[in-house]
Short mmCIF file of C-alpha atoms in Angstrom, two decimals:
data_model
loop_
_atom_site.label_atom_id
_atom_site.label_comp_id
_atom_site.label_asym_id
_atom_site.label_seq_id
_atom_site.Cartn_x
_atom_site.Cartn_y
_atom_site.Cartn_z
CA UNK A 6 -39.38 -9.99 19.49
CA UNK A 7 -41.92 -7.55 18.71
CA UNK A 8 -41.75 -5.27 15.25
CA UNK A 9 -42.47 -1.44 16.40
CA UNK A 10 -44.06 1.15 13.70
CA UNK A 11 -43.69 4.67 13.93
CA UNK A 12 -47.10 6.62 14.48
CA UNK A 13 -45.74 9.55 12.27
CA UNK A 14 -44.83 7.91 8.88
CA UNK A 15 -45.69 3.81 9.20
CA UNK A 16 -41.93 3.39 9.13
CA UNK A 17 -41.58 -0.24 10.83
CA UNK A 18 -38.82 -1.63 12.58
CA UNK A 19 -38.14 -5.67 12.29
CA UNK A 20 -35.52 -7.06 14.88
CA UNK A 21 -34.85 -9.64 12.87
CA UNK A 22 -33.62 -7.25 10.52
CA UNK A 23 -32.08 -4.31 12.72
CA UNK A 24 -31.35 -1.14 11.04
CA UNK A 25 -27.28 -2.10 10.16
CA UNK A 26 -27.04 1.46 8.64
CA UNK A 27 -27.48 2.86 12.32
CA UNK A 28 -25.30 0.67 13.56
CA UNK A 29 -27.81 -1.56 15.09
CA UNK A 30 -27.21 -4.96 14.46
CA UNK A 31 -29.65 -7.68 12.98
CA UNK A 32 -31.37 -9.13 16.15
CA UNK A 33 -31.38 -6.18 18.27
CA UNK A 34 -34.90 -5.90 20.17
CA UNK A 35 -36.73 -2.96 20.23
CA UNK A 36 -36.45 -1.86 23.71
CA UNK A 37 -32.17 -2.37 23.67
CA UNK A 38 -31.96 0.37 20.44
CA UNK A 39 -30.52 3.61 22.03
CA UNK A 40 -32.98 6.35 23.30
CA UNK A 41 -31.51 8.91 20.87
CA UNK A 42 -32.02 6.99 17.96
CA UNK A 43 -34.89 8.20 15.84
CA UNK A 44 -37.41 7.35 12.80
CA UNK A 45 -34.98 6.98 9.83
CA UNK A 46 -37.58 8.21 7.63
CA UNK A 47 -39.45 11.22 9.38
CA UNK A 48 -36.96 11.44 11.84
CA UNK A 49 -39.46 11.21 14.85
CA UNK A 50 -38.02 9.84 18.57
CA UNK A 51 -37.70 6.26 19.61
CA UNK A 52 -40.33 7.13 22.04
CA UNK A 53 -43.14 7.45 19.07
CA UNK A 54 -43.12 4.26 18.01
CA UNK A 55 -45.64 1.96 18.97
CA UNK A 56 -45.79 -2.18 19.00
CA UNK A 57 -47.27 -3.37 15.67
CA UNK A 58 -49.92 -6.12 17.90
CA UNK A 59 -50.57 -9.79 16.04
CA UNK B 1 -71.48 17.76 33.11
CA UNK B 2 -67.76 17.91 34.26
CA UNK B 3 -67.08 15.59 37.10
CA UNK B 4 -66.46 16.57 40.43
CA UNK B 5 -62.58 16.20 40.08
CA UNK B 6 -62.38 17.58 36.56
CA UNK B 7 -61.65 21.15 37.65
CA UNK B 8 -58.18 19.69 38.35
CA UNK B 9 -57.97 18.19 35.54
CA UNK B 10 -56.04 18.77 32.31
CA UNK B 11 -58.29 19.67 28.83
CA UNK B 12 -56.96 19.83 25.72
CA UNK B 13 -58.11 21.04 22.39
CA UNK B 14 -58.18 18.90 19.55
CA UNK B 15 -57.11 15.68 18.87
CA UNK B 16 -54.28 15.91 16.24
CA UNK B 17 -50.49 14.54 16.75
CA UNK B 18 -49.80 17.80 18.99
CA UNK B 19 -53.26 16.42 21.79
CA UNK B 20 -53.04 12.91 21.30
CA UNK B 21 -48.54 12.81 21.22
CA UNK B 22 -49.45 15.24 24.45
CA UNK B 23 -51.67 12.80 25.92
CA UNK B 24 -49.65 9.48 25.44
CA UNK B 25 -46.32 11.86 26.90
CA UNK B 26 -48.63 12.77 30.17
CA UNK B 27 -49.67 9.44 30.67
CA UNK B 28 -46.21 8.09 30.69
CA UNK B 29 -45.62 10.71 33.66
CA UNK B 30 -48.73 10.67 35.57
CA UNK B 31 -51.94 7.82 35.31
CA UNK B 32 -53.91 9.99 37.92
CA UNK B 33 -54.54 13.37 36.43
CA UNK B 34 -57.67 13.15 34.95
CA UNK B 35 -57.63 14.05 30.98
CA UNK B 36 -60.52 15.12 28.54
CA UNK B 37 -59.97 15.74 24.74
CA UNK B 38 -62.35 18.17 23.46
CA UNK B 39 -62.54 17.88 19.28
CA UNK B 40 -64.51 18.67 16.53
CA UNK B 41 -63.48 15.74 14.62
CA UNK B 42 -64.22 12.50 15.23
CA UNK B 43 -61.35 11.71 16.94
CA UNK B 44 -59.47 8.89 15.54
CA UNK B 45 -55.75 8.38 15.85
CA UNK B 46 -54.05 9.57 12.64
CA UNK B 47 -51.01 10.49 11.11
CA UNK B 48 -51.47 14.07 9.32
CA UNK B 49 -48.38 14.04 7.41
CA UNK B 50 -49.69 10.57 6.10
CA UNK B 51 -52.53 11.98 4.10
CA UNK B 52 -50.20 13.46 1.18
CA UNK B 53 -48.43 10.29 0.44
CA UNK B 54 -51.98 8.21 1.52
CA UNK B 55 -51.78 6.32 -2.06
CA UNK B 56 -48.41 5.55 -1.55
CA UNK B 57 -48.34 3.65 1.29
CA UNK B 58 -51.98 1.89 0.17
CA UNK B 59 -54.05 3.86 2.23
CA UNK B 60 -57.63 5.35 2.41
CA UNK B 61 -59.06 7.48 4.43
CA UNK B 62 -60.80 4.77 6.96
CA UNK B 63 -57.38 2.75 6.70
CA UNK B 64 -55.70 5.74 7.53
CA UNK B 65 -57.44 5.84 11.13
CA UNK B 66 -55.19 3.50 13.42
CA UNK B 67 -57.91 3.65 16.03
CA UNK B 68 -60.78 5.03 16.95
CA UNK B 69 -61.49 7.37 19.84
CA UNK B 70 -62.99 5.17 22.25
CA UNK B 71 -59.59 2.81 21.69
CA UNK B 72 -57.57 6.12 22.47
CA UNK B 73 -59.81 6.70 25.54
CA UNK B 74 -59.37 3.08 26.81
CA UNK B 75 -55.48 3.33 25.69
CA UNK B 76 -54.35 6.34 27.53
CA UNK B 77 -57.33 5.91 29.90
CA UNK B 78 -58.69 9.92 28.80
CA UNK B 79 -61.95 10.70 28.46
CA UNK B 80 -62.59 12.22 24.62
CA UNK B 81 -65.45 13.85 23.23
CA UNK B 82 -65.54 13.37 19.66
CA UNK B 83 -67.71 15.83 17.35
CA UNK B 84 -67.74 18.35 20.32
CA UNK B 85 -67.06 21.94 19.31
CA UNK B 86 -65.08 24.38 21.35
CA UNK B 87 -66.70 27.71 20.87
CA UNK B 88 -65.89 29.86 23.60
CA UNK B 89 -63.37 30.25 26.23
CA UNK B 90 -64.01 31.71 30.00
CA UNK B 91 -60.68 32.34 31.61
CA UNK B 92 -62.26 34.10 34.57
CA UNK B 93 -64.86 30.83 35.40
CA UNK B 94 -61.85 28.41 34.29
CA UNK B 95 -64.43 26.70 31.64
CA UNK B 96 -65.39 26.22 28.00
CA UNK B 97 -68.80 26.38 26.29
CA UNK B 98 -68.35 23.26 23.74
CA UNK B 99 -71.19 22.98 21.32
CA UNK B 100 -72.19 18.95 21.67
CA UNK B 101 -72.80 17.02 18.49
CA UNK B 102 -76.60 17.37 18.64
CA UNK B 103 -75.87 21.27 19.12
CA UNK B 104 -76.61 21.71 22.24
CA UNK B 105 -74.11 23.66 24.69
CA UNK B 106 -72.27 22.77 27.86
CA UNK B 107 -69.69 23.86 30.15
CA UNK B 108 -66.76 22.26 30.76
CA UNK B 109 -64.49 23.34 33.60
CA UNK B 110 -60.57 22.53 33.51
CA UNK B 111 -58.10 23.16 35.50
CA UNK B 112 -55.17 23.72 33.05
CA UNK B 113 -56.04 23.84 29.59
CA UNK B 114 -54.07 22.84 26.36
CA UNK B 115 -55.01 24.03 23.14
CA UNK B 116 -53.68 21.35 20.02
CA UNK B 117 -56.38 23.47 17.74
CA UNK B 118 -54.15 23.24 14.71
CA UNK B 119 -54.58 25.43 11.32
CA UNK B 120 -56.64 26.20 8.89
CA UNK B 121 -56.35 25.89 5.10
CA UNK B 122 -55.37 29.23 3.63
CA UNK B 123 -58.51 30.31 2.03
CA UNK B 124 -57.93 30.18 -2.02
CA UNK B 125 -59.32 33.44 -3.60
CA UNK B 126 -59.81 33.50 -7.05
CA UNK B 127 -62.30 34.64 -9.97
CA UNK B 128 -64.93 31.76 -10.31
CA UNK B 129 -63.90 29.82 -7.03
CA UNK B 130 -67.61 29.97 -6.01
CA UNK B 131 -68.73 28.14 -8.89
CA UNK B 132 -66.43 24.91 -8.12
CA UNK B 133 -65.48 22.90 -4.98
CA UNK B 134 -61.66 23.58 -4.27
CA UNK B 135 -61.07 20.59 -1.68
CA UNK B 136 -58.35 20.98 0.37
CA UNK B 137 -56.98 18.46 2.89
CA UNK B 138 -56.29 19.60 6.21
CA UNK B 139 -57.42 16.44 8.34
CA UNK B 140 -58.91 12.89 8.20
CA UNK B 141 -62.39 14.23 7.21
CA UNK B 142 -61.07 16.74 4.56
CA UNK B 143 -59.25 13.34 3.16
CA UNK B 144 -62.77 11.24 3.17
CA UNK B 145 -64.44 14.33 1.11
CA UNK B 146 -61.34 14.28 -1.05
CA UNK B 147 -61.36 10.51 -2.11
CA UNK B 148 -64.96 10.01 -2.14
CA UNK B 149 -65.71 10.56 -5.63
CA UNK B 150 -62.18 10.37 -6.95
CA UNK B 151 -62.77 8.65 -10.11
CA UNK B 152 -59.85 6.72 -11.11
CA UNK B 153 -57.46 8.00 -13.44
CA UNK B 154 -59.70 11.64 -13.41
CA UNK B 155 -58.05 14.84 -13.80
CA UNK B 156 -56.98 16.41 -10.68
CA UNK B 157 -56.11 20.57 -10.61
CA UNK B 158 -53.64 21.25 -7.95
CA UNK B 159 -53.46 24.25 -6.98
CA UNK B 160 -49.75 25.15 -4.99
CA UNK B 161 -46.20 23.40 -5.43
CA UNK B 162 -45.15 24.04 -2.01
CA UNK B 163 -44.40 20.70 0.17
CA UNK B 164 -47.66 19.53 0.72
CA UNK B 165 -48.50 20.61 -2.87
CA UNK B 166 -45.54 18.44 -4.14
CA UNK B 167 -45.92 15.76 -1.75
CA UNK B 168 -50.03 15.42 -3.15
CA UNK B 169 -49.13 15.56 -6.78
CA UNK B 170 -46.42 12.83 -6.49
CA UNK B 171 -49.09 10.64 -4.42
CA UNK B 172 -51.80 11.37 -6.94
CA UNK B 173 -50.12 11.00 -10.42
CA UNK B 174 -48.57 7.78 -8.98
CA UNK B 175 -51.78 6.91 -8.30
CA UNK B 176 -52.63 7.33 -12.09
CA UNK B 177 -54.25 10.31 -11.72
CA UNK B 178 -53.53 13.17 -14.60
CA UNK B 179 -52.14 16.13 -12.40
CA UNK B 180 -51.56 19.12 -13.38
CA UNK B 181 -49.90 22.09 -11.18
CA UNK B 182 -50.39 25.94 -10.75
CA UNK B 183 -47.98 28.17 -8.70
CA UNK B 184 -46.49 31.11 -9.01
CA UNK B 185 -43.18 30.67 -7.56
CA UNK B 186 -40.53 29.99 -10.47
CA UNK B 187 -40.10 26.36 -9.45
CA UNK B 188 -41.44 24.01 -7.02
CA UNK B 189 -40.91 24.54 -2.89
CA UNK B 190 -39.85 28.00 -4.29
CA UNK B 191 -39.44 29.04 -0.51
CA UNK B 192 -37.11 26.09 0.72
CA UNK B 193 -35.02 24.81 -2.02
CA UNK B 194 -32.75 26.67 -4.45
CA UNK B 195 -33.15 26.64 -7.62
CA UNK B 196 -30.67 23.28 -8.83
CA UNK B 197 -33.07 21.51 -6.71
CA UNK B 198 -36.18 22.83 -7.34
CA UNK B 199 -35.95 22.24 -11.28
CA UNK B 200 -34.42 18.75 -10.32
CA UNK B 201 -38.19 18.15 -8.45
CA UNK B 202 -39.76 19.53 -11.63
CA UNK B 203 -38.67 17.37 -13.73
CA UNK B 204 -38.80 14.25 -11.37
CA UNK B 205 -42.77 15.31 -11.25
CA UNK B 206 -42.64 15.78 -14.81
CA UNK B 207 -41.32 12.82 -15.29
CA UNK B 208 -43.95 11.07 -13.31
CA UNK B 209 -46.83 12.39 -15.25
CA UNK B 210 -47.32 16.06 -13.67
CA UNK B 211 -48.28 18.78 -16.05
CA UNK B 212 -46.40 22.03 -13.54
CA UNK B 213 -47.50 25.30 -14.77
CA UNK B 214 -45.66 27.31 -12.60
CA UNK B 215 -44.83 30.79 -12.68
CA UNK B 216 -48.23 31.31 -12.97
CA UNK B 217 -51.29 32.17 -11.84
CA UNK B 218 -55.07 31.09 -11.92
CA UNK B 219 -57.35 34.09 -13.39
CA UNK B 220 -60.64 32.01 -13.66
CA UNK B 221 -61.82 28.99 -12.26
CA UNK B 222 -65.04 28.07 -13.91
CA UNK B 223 -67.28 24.28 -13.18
CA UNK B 224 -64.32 21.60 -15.22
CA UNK B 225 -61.93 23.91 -16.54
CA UNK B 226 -59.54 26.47 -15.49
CA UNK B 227 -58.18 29.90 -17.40
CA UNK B 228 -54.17 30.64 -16.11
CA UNK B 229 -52.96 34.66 -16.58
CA UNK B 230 -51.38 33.59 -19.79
CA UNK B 231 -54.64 31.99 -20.94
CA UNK B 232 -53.71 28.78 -20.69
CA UNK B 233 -56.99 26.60 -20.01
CA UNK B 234 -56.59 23.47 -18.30
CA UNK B 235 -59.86 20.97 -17.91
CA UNK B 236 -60.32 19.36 -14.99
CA UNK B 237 -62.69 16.96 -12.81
CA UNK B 238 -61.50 17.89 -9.03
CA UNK B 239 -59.49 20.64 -7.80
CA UNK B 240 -57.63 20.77 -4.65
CA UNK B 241 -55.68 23.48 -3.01
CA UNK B 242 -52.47 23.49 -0.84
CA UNK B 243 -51.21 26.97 -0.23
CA UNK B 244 -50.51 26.86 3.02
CA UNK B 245 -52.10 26.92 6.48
CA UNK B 246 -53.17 29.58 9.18
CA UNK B 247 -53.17 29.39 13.21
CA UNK B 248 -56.53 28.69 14.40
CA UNK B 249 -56.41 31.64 17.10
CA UNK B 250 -59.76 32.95 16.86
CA UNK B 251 -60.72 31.22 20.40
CA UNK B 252 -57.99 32.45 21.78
CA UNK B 253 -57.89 35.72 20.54
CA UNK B 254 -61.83 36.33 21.75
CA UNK B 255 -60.68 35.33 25.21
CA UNK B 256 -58.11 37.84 25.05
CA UNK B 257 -54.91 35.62 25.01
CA UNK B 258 -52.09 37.56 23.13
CA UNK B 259 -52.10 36.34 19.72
CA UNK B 260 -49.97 37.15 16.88
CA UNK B 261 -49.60 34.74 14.04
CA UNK B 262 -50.27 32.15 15.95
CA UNK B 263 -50.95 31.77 20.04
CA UNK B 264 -47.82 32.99 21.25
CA UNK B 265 -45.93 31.02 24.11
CA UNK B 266 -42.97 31.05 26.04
CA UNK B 267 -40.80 28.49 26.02
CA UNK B 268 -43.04 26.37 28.56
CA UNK B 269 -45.42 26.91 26.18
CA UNK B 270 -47.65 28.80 28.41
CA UNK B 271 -49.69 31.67 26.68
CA UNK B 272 -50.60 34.43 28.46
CA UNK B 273 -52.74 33.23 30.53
CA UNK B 274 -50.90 30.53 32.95
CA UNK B 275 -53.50 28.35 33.48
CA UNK B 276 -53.58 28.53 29.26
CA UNK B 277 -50.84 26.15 27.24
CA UNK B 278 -50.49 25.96 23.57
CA UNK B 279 -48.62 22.89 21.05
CA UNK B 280 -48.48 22.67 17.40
CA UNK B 281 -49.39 24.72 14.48
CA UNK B 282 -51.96 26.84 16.49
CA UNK B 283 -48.63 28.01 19.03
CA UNK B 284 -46.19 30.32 17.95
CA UNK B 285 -43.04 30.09 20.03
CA UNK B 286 -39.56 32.53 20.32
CA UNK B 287 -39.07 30.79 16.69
CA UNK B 288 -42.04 31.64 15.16
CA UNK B 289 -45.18 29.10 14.27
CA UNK B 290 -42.91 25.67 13.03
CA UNK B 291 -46.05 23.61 11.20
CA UNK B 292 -43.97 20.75 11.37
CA UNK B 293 -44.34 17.59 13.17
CA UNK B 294 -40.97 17.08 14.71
CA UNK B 295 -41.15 20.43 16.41
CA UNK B 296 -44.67 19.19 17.81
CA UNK B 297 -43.14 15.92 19.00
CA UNK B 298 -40.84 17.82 20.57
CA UNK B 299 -43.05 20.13 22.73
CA UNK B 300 -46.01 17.46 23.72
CA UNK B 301 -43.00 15.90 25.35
CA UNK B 302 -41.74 18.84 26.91
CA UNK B 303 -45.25 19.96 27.73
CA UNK B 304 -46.10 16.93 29.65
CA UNK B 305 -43.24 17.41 31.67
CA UNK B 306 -43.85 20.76 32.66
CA UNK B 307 -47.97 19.91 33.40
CA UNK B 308 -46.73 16.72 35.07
CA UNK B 309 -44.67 19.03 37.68
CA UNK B 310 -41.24 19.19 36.51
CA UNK B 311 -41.11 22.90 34.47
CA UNK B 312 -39.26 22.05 30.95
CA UNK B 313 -38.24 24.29 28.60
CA UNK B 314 -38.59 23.69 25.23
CA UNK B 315 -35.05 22.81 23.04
CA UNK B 316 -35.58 22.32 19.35
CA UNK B 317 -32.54 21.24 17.97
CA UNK B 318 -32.13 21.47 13.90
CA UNK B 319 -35.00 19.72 12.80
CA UNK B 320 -34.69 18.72 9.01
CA UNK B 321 -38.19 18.24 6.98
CA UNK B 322 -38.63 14.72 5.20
CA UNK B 323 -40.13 15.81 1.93
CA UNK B 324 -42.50 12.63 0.81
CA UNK B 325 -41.82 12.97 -2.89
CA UNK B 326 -40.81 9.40 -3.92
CA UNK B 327 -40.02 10.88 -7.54
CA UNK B 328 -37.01 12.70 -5.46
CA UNK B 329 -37.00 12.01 -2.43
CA UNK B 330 -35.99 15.26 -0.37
CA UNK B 331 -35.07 16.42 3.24
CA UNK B 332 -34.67 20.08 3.97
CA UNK B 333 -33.86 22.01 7.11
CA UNK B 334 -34.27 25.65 6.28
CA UNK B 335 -31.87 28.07 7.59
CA UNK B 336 -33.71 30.84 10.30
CA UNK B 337 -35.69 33.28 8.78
CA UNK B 338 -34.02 36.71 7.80
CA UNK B 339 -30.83 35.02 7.95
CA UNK B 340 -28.15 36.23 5.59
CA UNK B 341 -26.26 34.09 3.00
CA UNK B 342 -26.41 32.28 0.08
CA UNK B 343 -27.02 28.74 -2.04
CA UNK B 344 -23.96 26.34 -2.15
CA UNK B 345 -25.12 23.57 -4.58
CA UNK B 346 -22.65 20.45 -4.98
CA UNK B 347 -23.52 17.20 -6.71
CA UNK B 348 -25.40 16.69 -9.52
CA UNK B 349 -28.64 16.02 -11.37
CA UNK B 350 -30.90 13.95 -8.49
CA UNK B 351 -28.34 13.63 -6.21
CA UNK B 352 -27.64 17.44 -4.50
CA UNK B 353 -26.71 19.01 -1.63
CA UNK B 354 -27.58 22.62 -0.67
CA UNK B 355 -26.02 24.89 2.14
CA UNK B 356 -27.35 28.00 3.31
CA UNK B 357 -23.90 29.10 3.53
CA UNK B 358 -23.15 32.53 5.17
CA UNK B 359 -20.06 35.13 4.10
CA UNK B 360 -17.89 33.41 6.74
CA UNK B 361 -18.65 29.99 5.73
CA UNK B 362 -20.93 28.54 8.17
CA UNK B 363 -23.78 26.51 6.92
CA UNK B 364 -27.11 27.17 8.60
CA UNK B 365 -29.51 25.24 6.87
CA UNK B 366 -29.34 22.34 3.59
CA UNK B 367 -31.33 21.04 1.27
CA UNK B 368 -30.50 17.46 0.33
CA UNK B 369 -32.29 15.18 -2.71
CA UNK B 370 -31.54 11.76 -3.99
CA UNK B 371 -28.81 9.70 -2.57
CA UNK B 372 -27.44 12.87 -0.55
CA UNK B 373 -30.76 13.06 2.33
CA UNK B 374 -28.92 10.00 3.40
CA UNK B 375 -26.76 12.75 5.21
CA UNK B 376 -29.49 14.69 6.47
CA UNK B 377 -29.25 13.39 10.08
CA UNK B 378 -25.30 14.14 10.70
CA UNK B 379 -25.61 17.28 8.78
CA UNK B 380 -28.50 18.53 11.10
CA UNK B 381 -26.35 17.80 13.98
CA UNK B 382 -24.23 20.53 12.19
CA UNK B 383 -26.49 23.14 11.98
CA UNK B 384 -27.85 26.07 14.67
CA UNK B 385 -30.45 24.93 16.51
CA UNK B 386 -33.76 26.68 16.73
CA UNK B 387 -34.26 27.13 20.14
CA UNK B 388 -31.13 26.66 22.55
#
């Protein structure tokens, strides 16, 4: 599963590590996170993150 | 020079979050359409609220680029002319005159036109401020000038406490340089936070290194040092300023688009001319110019929408600021301007929560630092929302 960085503030998201504090659980990919979850730290959309590549 | 198709094609101006977030929105709508990004800068992919916390996070100015405009091009499959100049707009012909990079001129016809022009620094007017460089960072470029020549550990003059202000001089003194801060305003942010919280970001600066003159004023800026209106001098090896921004509207306002503050729009985001569209801190919509980037997410996505055939107004809910000062971390969502109430501070020393609070009770707008922005999200969902 791929990590995903927001293009606003570098915030990255690992799947391995999920984002329990949103109620995502370790393990969730990417694309299954809910559409109206957004950047925890800038608080930017789903939408404007992009896949860190290598 | 435009190709044969490109008259119905889209153009937009400038390639900031607002064009390039605009861009990557339209292309998730439409693949056909053909795009061209006009700029003046060379037009790599960055993050402009990354450049006051650009230490921070490890960053210089060529690391800050995450790609280059010819990867954006190939990307979104646009067309981008980097280091072109937009300098004037015919509304009548449908075209720009766009001074090339070896200053030469040529026309460029679009179809609908988009202009992401941004804002300029608020020029800093003082005694003496011919005699010294005051940098100030506005984009990637401005950053280059800034850093190149930044002598570790030097003396830095920063001139403005405001967010960007605070968010530089907690990047820079962690950075080890020896800040030192001029305002006027009593404390810092003087314009977004109450007071509890503004003194609490003093003296998390303070405790970071950062000298904060505040309450006052420069008088004279001289080549190294600095006179304040209570004749404080301060020495100094680079001075930067961050008091603000203006709407770049002066291409607008020669075509004759109605301009006030910024371009104004409706909530399409169509200026007066409806072939004419505006995003970002050179727009100023029914809530007034919003510099901020989650109001500019907000409307590319809205904006491709509309220019991809589906008309979409634009809904801002309550968009809290993320305030990058790692001393204190801070989120703020200010209540509407002109709107009536008062400060309602709770918790205590880093750890704070503001309401805007008004005589019946109801909170329209917070300021939260510390532990407390953790509630920043549910509390926003709380608050009025600046555009229904």
């Amino acid at each position: 599963m791929k990590k995903y960085v927001c293009v606003v503030c570098n915030f990255v998201y690992d799947p391995a590590l999920g984002m329990p504090e949103d109620g995502i659980a370790a393990g969730t990919a990417f694309e299954d996170i809910p559409e109206t979850w957004s950047c925890p730290d800038c608080g930017v959309s789903k939408a404007d993150f992009e896949p860190v590549e290598g | 020079m435009a190709a044969p198709d490109a008259e119905a094609g889209v153009v937009i101006l400038g390639s900031g979050l607002g064009g390039y977030t605009l861009a990557r929105e339209f292309r998730k709508l439409d693949r056909d359409t053909p795009i061209t990004i006009i700029t003046a800068d060379g037009g790599e992919a960055y993050s402009k609220p990354m450049l006051s916390n650009a230490f921070a996070q490890g960053k210089d100015a060529q690391t800050l680029a995450l790609k280059t405009a010819a990867q954006v091009a190939v990307e979104l499959c646009i067309t981008v002319l980097a280091r072109h100049r937009a300098v004037r707009l015919d509304r009548n012909a449908k075209q720009l005159v766009v001074r090339q990079p070896d200053g030469g001129e040529t026309q460029i016809a679009y179809g609908t036109l988009v202009l992401a022009l941004g804002a300029d620094p608020r020029p800093y007017n003082v005694e003496g401020n011919d005699t010294v460089r005051v940098h100030s960072v506005n984009d990637l470029d401005d950053y280059a000038a800034w850093r190149d020549g930044l002598a570790p550990g030097g003396r830095v003059l920063l001139i403005g406490a405001g967010l960007i202000g605070s968010e530089f001089a907690n990047d820079l003194a962690g950075a080890g340089y020896a800040v030192t801060v001029v305002d006027p305003a009593p404390w810092p942010l003087g314009r977004l936070l109450p007071e509890e919280l503004g003194r609490e970001l003093a003296q998390a600066l303070t405790g970071l290194g950062v000298t904060l003159h505040l309450g006052r004023s420069i008088a004279l800026l001289a080549p190294g040092g600095a006179v304040l209106d209570d004749g404080t001098a301060i020495a100094f090896d680079r001075a930067l300023s961050a008091i603000g921004l203006l709407p770049r509207v002066s291409l607008a306002a020669e075509a004759g688009l109605v301009v006030d503050k910024g371009i104004v729009v409706d909530r399409l985001l169509r200026s007066s001319d409806p072939d004419v569209f505006a995003l970002g801190d050179c727009a100023q919509t029914e809530a007034g110019p919003l510099p901020y980037v989650l109001p500019l997410m907000s409307q590319a996505r809205a904006l491709a929408a509309t220019l991809t055939g589906t008309p979409t107004m634009l809904k801002l809910p309550a968009m809290p600021v993320a305030v990058k000062t790692p001393a204190l971390p801070m989120a703020i969502c200010p209540p509407p301007p002109g709107a009536m109430g008062a400060w309602v501070v709770t918790g205590s020393n880093k750890d704070r929560k503001a309401l805007f609070t008004t005589a019946d009770g109801t909170a329209l707008g917070f300021a939260l630092s510390g532990t407390m922005v953790a509630e920043r999200q549910a509390l926003a969902k709380e608050m009025p929302a600046l555009l229904e």
